[in-house]
PDB file of N, CA and C in Angstrom:
ATOM      1  N   MET L   1     149.241  33.321 154.673  1.00  0.00           N
ATOM      2  CA  MET L   1     150.138  33.393 153.531  1.00  0.00           C
ATOM      3  C   MET L   1     149.818  34.651 152.722  1.00  0.00           C
ATOM      4  N   LYS L   2     150.876  35.308 152.306  1.00  0.00           N
ATOM      5  CA  LYS L   2     150.710  36.557 151.568  1.00  0.00           C
ATOM      6  C   LYS L   2     150.486  36.286 150.092  1.00  0.00           C
ATOM      7  N   THR L   3     149.676  37.150 149.509  1.00  0.00           N
ATOM      8  CA  THR L   3     149.454  37.057 148.066  1.00  0.00           C
ATOM      9  C   THR L   3     150.641  37.697 147.337  1.00  0.00           C
ATOM     10  N   ASN L   4     150.707  37.427 146.062  1.00  0.00           N
ATOM     11  CA  ASN L   4     151.784  38.019 145.257  1.00  0.00           C
ATOM     12  C   ASN L   4     151.698  39.542 145.267  1.00  0.00           C
ATOM     13  N   GLU L   5     150.487  40.052 145.255  1.00  0.00           N
ATOM     14  CA  GLU L   5     150.324  41.507 145.274  1.00  0.00           C
ATOM     15  C   GLU L   5     150.845  42.086 146.586  1.00  0.00           C
ATOM     16  N   GLU L   6     150.585  41.423 147.695  1.00  0.00           N
ATOM     17  CA  GLU L   6     151.084  41.894 148.987  1.00  0.00           C
ATOM     18  C   GLU L   6     152.618  41.848 149.031  1.00  0.00           C
ATOM     19  N   LYS L   7     153.188  40.780 148.495  1.00  0.00           N
ATOM     20  CA  LYS L   7     154.649  40.662 148.443  1.00  0.00           C
ATOM     21  C   LYS L   7     155.248  41.764 147.575  1.00  0.00           C
ATOM     22  N   MET L   8     154.630  41.999 146.430  1.00  0.00           N
ATOM     23  CA  MET L   8     155.101  43.046 145.526  1.00  0.00           C
ATOM     24  C   MET L   8     155.033  44.404 146.228  1.00  0.00           C
ATOM     25  N   ASN L   9     153.917  44.668 146.895  1.00  0.00           N
ATOM     26  CA  ASN L   9     153.756  45.946 147.587  1.00  0.00           C
ATOM     27  C   ASN L   9     154.796  46.121 148.686  1.00  0.00           C
ATOM     28  N   GLU L  10     155.146  45.046 149.371  1.00  0.00           N
ATOM     29  CA  GLU L  10     156.177  45.114 150.405  1.00  0.00           C
ATOM     30  C   GLU L  10     157.538  45.451 149.791  1.00  0.00           C
ATOM     31  N   GLU L  11     157.858  44.804 148.689  1.00  0.00           N
ATOM     32  CA  GLU L  11     159.130  45.069 148.021  1.00  0.00           C
ATOM     33  C   GLU L  11     159.186  46.503 147.504  1.00  0.00           C
ATOM     34  N   LEU L  12     158.086  46.955 146.930  1.00  0.00           N
ATOM     35  CA  LEU L  12     158.038  48.333 146.424  1.00  0.00           C
ATOM     36  C   LEU L  12     158.138  49.340 147.569  1.00  0.00           C
ATOM     37  N   SER L  13     157.480  49.059 148.673  1.00  0.00           N
ATOM     38  CA  SER L  13     157.563  49.951 149.831  1.00  0.00           C
ATOM     39  C   SER L  13     158.990  50.042 150.346  1.00  0.00           C
ATOM     40  N   GLU L  14     159.664  48.913 150.410  1.00  0.00           N
ATOM     41  CA  GLU L  14     161.057  48.906 150.855  1.00  0.00           C
ATOM     42  C   GLU L  14     161.932  49.706 149.889  1.00  0.00           C
ATOM     43  N   LEU L  15     161.705  49.515 148.603  1.00  0.00           N
ATOM     44  CA  LEU L  15     162.448  50.244 147.585  1.00  0.00           C
ATOM     45  C   LEU L  15     162.253  51.754 147.750  1.00  0.00           C
ATOM     46  N   TYR L  16     161.007  52.197 147.902  1.00  0.00           N
ATOM     47  CA  TYR L  16     160.705  53.618 148.031  1.00  0.00           C
ATOM     48  C   TYR L  16     161.258  54.191 149.336  1.00  0.00           C
ATOM     49  N   ASN L  17     161.167  53.410 150.427  1.00  0.00           N
ATOM     50  CA  ASN L  17     161.702  53.872 151.712  1.00  0.00           C
ATOM     51  C   ASN L  17     163.213  54.065 151.625  1.00  0.00           C
ATOM     52  N   ASN L  18     163.891  53.125 150.982  1.00  0.00           N
ATOM     53  CA  ASN L  18     165.336  53.251 150.805  1.00  0.00           C
ATOM     54  C   ASN L  18     165.685  54.446 149.919  1.00  0.00           C
ATOM     55  N   TYR L  19     164.865  54.677 148.906  1.00  0.00           N
ATOM     56  CA  TYR L  19     165.077  55.818 148.008  1.00  0.00           C
ATOM     57  C   TYR L  19     164.916  57.133 148.774  1.00  0.00           C
ATOM     58  N   THR L  20     163.934  57.188 149.641  1.00  0.00           N
ATOM     59  CA  THR L  20     163.718  58.390 150.449  1.00  0.00           C
ATOM     60  C   THR L  20     164.933  58.660 151.330  1.00  0.00           C
ATOM     61  N   LYS L  21     165.452  57.611 151.969  1.00  0.00           N
ATOM     62  CA  LYS L  21     166.644  57.771 152.810  1.00  0.00           C
ATOM     63  C   LYS L  21     167.841  58.207 151.980  1.00  0.00           C
ATOM     64  N   GLU L  22     167.980  57.632 150.788  1.00  0.00           N
ATOM     65  CA  GLU L  22     169.086  57.991 149.913  1.00  0.00           C
ATOM     66  C   GLU L  22     168.977  59.451 149.472  1.00  0.00           C
ATOM     67  N   ARG L  23     167.775  59.899 149.140  1.00  0.00           N
ATOM     68  CA  ARG L  23     167.566  61.297 148.746  1.00  0.00           C
ATOM     69  C   ARG L  23     167.926  62.238 149.892  1.00  0.00           C
ATOM     70  N   GLU L  24     167.537  61.864 151.102  1.00  0.00           N
ATOM     71  CA  GLU L  24     167.862  62.688 152.263  1.00  0.00           C
ATOM     72  C   GLU L  24     169.375  62.779 152.456  1.00  0.00           C
ATOM     73  N   GLN L  25     170.069  61.664 152.261  1.00  0.00           N
ATOM     74  CA  GLN L  25     171.522  61.645 152.395  1.00  0.00           C
ATOM     75  C   GLN L  25     172.190  62.492 151.315  1.00  0.00           C
ATOM     76  N   ILE L  26     171.698  62.368 150.088  1.00  0.00           N
ATOM     77  CA  ILE L  26     172.232  63.166 148.977  1.00  0.00           C
ATOM     78  C   ILE L  26     172.043  64.658 149.266  1.00  0.00           C
ATOM     79  N   GLU L  27     170.857  65.009 149.746  1.00  0.00           N
ATOM     80  CA  GLU L  27     170.571  66.413 150.057  1.00  0.00           C
ATOM     81  C   GLU L  27     171.497  66.918 151.168  1.00  0.00           C
ATOM     82  N   LYS L  28     171.656  66.119 152.204  1.00  0.00           N
ATOM     83  CA  LYS L  28     172.512  66.498 153.331  1.00  0.00           C
ATOM     84  C   LYS L  28     173.943  66.738 152.851  1.00  0.00           C
ATOM     85  N   GLU L  29     174.465  65.802 152.058  1.00  0.00           N
ATOM     86  CA  GLU L  29     175.842  65.930 151.559  1.00  0.00           C
ATOM     87  C   GLU L  29     175.990  67.143 150.643  1.00  0.00           C
ATOM     88  N   ALA L  30     174.988  67.384 149.807  1.00  0.00           N
ATOM     89  CA  ALA L  30     175.044  68.532 148.903  1.00  0.00           C
ATOM     90  C   ALA L  30     175.059  69.839 149.691  1.00  0.00           C
ATOM     91  N   LYS L  31     174.286  69.899 150.745  1.00  0.00           N
ATOM     92  CA  LYS L  31     174.266  71.115 151.569  1.00  0.00           C
ATOM     93  C   LYS L  31     175.603  71.304 152.280  1.00  0.00           C
ATOM     94  N   GLU L  32     176.173  70.210 152.781  1.00  0.00           N
ATOM     95  CA  GLU L  32     177.461  70.293 153.464  1.00  0.00           C
ATOM     96  C   GLU L  32     178.568  70.755 152.513  1.00  0.00           C
ATOM     97  N   LYS L  33     178.490  70.345 151.265  1.00  0.00           N
ATOM     98  CA  LYS L  33     179.518  70.694 150.276  1.00  0.00           C
ATOM     99  C   LYS L  33     179.225  72.017 149.567  1.00  0.00           C
ATOM    100  N   GLY L  34     178.097  72.617 149.879  1.00  0.00           N
ATOM    101  CA  GLY L  34     177.738  73.887 149.264  1.00  0.00           C
ATOM    102  C   GLY L  34     177.203  73.748 147.847  1.00  0.00           C
ATOM    103  N   LEU L  35     176.736  72.574 147.493  1.00  0.00           N
ATOM    104  CA  LEU L  35     176.217  72.325 146.153  1.00  0.00           C
ATOM    105  C   LEU L  35     174.706  72.534 146.057  1.00  0.00           C
ATOM    106  N   TRP L  36     174.048  72.645 147.185  1.00  0.00           N
ATOM    107  CA  TRP L  36     172.591  72.751 147.218  1.00  0.00           C
ATOM    108  C   TRP L  36     172.180  74.152 146.776  1.00  0.00           C
ATOM    109  N   ILE L  37     171.262  74.228 145.835  1.00  0.00           N
ATOM    110  CA  ILE L  37     170.779  75.504 145.320  1.00  0.00           C
ATOM    111  C   ILE L  37     169.429  75.798 145.970  1.00  0.00           C
ATOM    112  N   TYR L  38     169.349  76.936 146.648  1.00  0.00           N
ATOM    113  CA  TYR L  38     168.101  77.339 147.295  1.00  0.00           C
ATOM    114  C   TYR L  38     167.301  78.185 146.311  1.00  0.00           C
ATOM    115  N   GLY L  39     166.076  77.787 146.111  1.00  0.00           N
ATOM    116  CA  GLY L  39     165.213  78.522 145.196  1.00  0.00           C
ATOM    117  C   GLY L  39     164.938  77.716 143.951  1.00  0.00           C
ATOM    118  N   GLY L  40     163.709  77.678 143.564  1.00  0.00           N
ATOM    119  CA  GLY L  40     163.317  76.923 142.378  1.00  0.00           C
ATOM    120  C   GLY L  40     163.084  75.459 142.723  1.00  0.00           C
ATOM    121  N   LEU L  41     161.965  74.945 142.294  1.00  0.00           N
ATOM    122  CA  LEU L  41     161.589  73.580 142.640  1.00  0.00           C
ATOM    123  C   LEU L  41     162.490  72.525 142.007  1.00  0.00           C
ATOM    124  N   ASP L  42     162.977  72.781 140.822  1.00  0.00           N
ATOM    125  CA  ASP L  42     163.770  71.781 140.103  1.00  0.00           C
ATOM    126  C   ASP L  42     165.268  72.063 140.137  1.00  0.00           C
ATOM    127  N   SER L  43     165.688  72.976 140.939  1.00  0.00           N
ATOM    128  CA  SER L  43     167.086  73.404 140.944  1.00  0.00           C
ATOM    129  C   SER L  43     168.068  72.287 141.282  1.00  0.00           C
ATOM    130  N   ASN L  44     167.661  71.331 142.083  1.00  0.00           N
ATOM    131  CA  ASN L  44     168.581  70.299 142.552  1.00  0.00           C
ATOM    132  C   ASN L  44     168.277  68.907 142.015  1.00  0.00           C
ATOM    133  N   GLN L  45     167.394  68.817 141.062  1.00  0.00           N
ATOM    134  CA  GLN L  45     166.998  67.496 140.562  1.00  0.00           C
ATOM    135  C   GLN L  45     168.159  66.714 139.955  1.00  0.00           C
ATOM    136  N   TYR L  46     169.131  67.423 139.419  1.00  0.00           N
ATOM    137  CA  TYR L  46     170.277  66.735 138.818  1.00  0.00           C
ATOM    138  C   TYR L  46     171.033  65.899 139.847  1.00  0.00           C
ATOM    139  N   LEU L  47     170.962  66.279 141.117  1.00  0.00           N
ATOM    140  CA  LEU L  47     171.644  65.529 142.171  1.00  0.00           C
ATOM    141  C   LEU L  47     171.030  64.149 142.376  1.00  0.00           C
ATOM    142  N   PHE L  48     169.767  64.005 142.068  1.00  0.00           N
ATOM    143  CA  PHE L  48     169.039  62.763 142.329  1.00  0.00           C
ATOM    144  C   PHE L  48     168.862  61.892 141.093  1.00  0.00           C
ATOM    145  N   LYS L  49     169.340  62.361 139.942  1.00  0.00           N
ATOM    146  CA  LYS L  49     169.062  61.684 138.676  1.00  0.00           C
ATOM    147  C   LYS L  49     169.496  60.221 138.674  1.00  0.00           C
ATOM    148  N   GLU L  50     170.709  59.937 139.099  1.00  0.00           N
ATOM    149  CA  GLU L  50     171.219  58.567 139.085  1.00  0.00           C
ATOM    150  C   GLU L  50     170.381  57.656 139.988  1.00  0.00           C
ATOM    151  N   ALA L  51     170.088  58.115 141.187  1.00  0.00           N
ATOM    152  CA  ALA L  51     169.290  57.319 142.120  1.00  0.00           C
ATOM    153  C   ALA L  51     167.883  57.112 141.578  1.00  0.00           C
ATOM    154  N   ARG L  52     167.293  58.158 141.038  1.00  0.00           N
ATOM    155  CA  ARG L  52     165.930  58.072 140.504  1.00  0.00           C
ATOM    156  C   ARG L  52     165.863  57.084 139.337  1.00  0.00           C
ATOM    157  N   THR L  53     166.844  57.141 138.459  1.00  0.00           N
ATOM    158  CA  THR L  53     166.880  56.228 137.314  1.00  0.00           C
ATOM    159  C   THR L  53     166.992  54.775 137.787  1.00  0.00           C
ATOM    160  N   ARG L  54     167.840  54.528 138.774  1.00  0.00           N
ATOM    161  CA  ARG L  54     168.004  53.183 139.310  1.00  0.00           C
ATOM    162  C   ARG L  54     166.708  52.671 139.959  1.00  0.00           C
ATOM    163  N   VAL L  55     166.040  53.535 140.701  1.00  0.00           N
ATOM    164  CA  VAL L  55     164.803  53.133 141.372  1.00  0.00           C
ATOM    165  C   VAL L  55     163.717  52.814 140.351  1.00  0.00           C
ATOM    166  N   ILE L  56     163.630  53.580 139.290  1.00  0.00           N
ATOM    167  CA  ILE L  56     162.635  53.318 138.246  1.00  0.00           C
ATOM    168  C   ILE L  56     162.886  51.953 137.620  1.00  0.00           C
ATOM    169  N   LYS L  57     164.141  51.646 137.343  1.00  0.00           N
ATOM    170  CA  LYS L  57     164.472  50.334 136.765  1.00  0.00           C
ATOM    171  C   LYS L  57     164.167  49.210 137.742  1.00  0.00           C
ATOM    172  N   ASP L  58     164.497  49.423 139.015  1.00  0.00           N
ATOM    173  CA  ASP L  58     164.223  48.398 140.025  1.00  0.00           C
ATOM    174  C   ASP L  58     162.722  48.178 140.197  1.00  0.00           C
ATOM    175  N   GLU L  59     161.957  49.263 140.135  1.00  0.00           N
ATOM    176  CA  GLU L  59     160.503  49.152 140.242  1.00  0.00           C
ATOM    177  C   GLU L  59     159.949  48.323 139.079  1.00  0.00           C
ATOM    178  N   GLU L  60     160.433  48.585 137.887  1.00  0.00           N
ATOM    179  CA  GLU L  60     159.981  47.825 136.716  1.00  0.00           C
ATOM    180  C   GLU L  60     160.300  46.344 136.877  1.00  0.00           C
ATOM    181  N   LYS L  61     161.480  46.025 137.403  1.00  0.00           N
ATOM    182  CA  LYS L  61     161.872  44.634 137.612  1.00  0.00           C
ATOM    183  C   LYS L  61     160.951  43.944 138.621  1.00  0.00           C
ATOM    184  N   ILE L  62     160.644  44.643 139.694  1.00  0.00           N
ATOM    185  CA  ILE L  62     159.764  44.070 140.720  1.00  0.00           C
ATOM    186  C   ILE L  62     158.379  43.826 140.147  1.00  0.00           C
ATOM    187  N   ARG L  63     157.839  44.803 139.451  1.00  0.00           N
ATOM    188  CA  ARG L  63     156.498  44.647 138.872  1.00  0.00           C
ATOM    189  C   ARG L  63     156.480  43.518 137.836  1.00  0.00           C
ATOM    190  N   GLU L  64     157.542  43.428 137.049  1.00  0.00           N
ATOM    191  CA  GLU L  64     157.631  42.374 136.044  1.00  0.00           C
ATOM    192  C   GLU L  64     157.704  40.991 136.708  1.00  0.00           C
ATOM    193  N   LYS L  65     158.476  40.906 137.770  1.00  0.00           N
ATOM    194  CA  LYS L  65     158.628  39.635 138.492  1.00  0.00           C
ATOM    195  C   LYS L  65     157.275  39.111 138.976  1.00  0.00           C
ATOM    196  N   TYR L  66     156.472  39.992 139.511  1.00  0.00           N
ATOM    197  CA  TYR L  66     155.176  39.562 140.059  1.00  0.00           C
ATOM    198  C   TYR L  66     154.082  39.459 139.002  1.00  0.00           C
ATOM    199  N   SER L  67     154.276  40.082 137.865  1.00  0.00           N
ATOM    200  CA  SER L  67     153.259  39.952 136.812  1.00  0.00           C
ATOM    201  C   SER L  67     153.341  38.576 136.150  1.00  0.00           C
ATOM    202  N   LYS L  68     154.499  37.942 136.262  1.00  0.00           N
ATOM    203  CA  LYS L  68     154.680  36.622 135.669  1.00  0.00           C
ATOM    204  C   LYS L  68     154.160  35.501 136.549  1.00  0.00           C
ATOM    205  N   LEU L  69     153.907  35.810 137.815  1.00  0.00           N
ATOM    206  CA  LEU L  69     153.447  34.770 138.756  1.00  0.00           C
ATOM    207  C   LEU L  69     151.953  34.583 138.730  1.00  0.00           C
TER     208      LEU L  69
END
């Protein structure tokens, strides 16, 4: 039987893996549409803002769920 911490870590891993795939898709689409800016580390961060904000909120929910158990 898994502990709550193991369950939480599994959920967080799934969340992060999905976020990575989503970021890759966003990047691919931006490059195809000519929106991708080459140069500068933060040049394209605006493309990921919505996804990043959602993932942060989802992470907080997961951590909160398991902190109550």
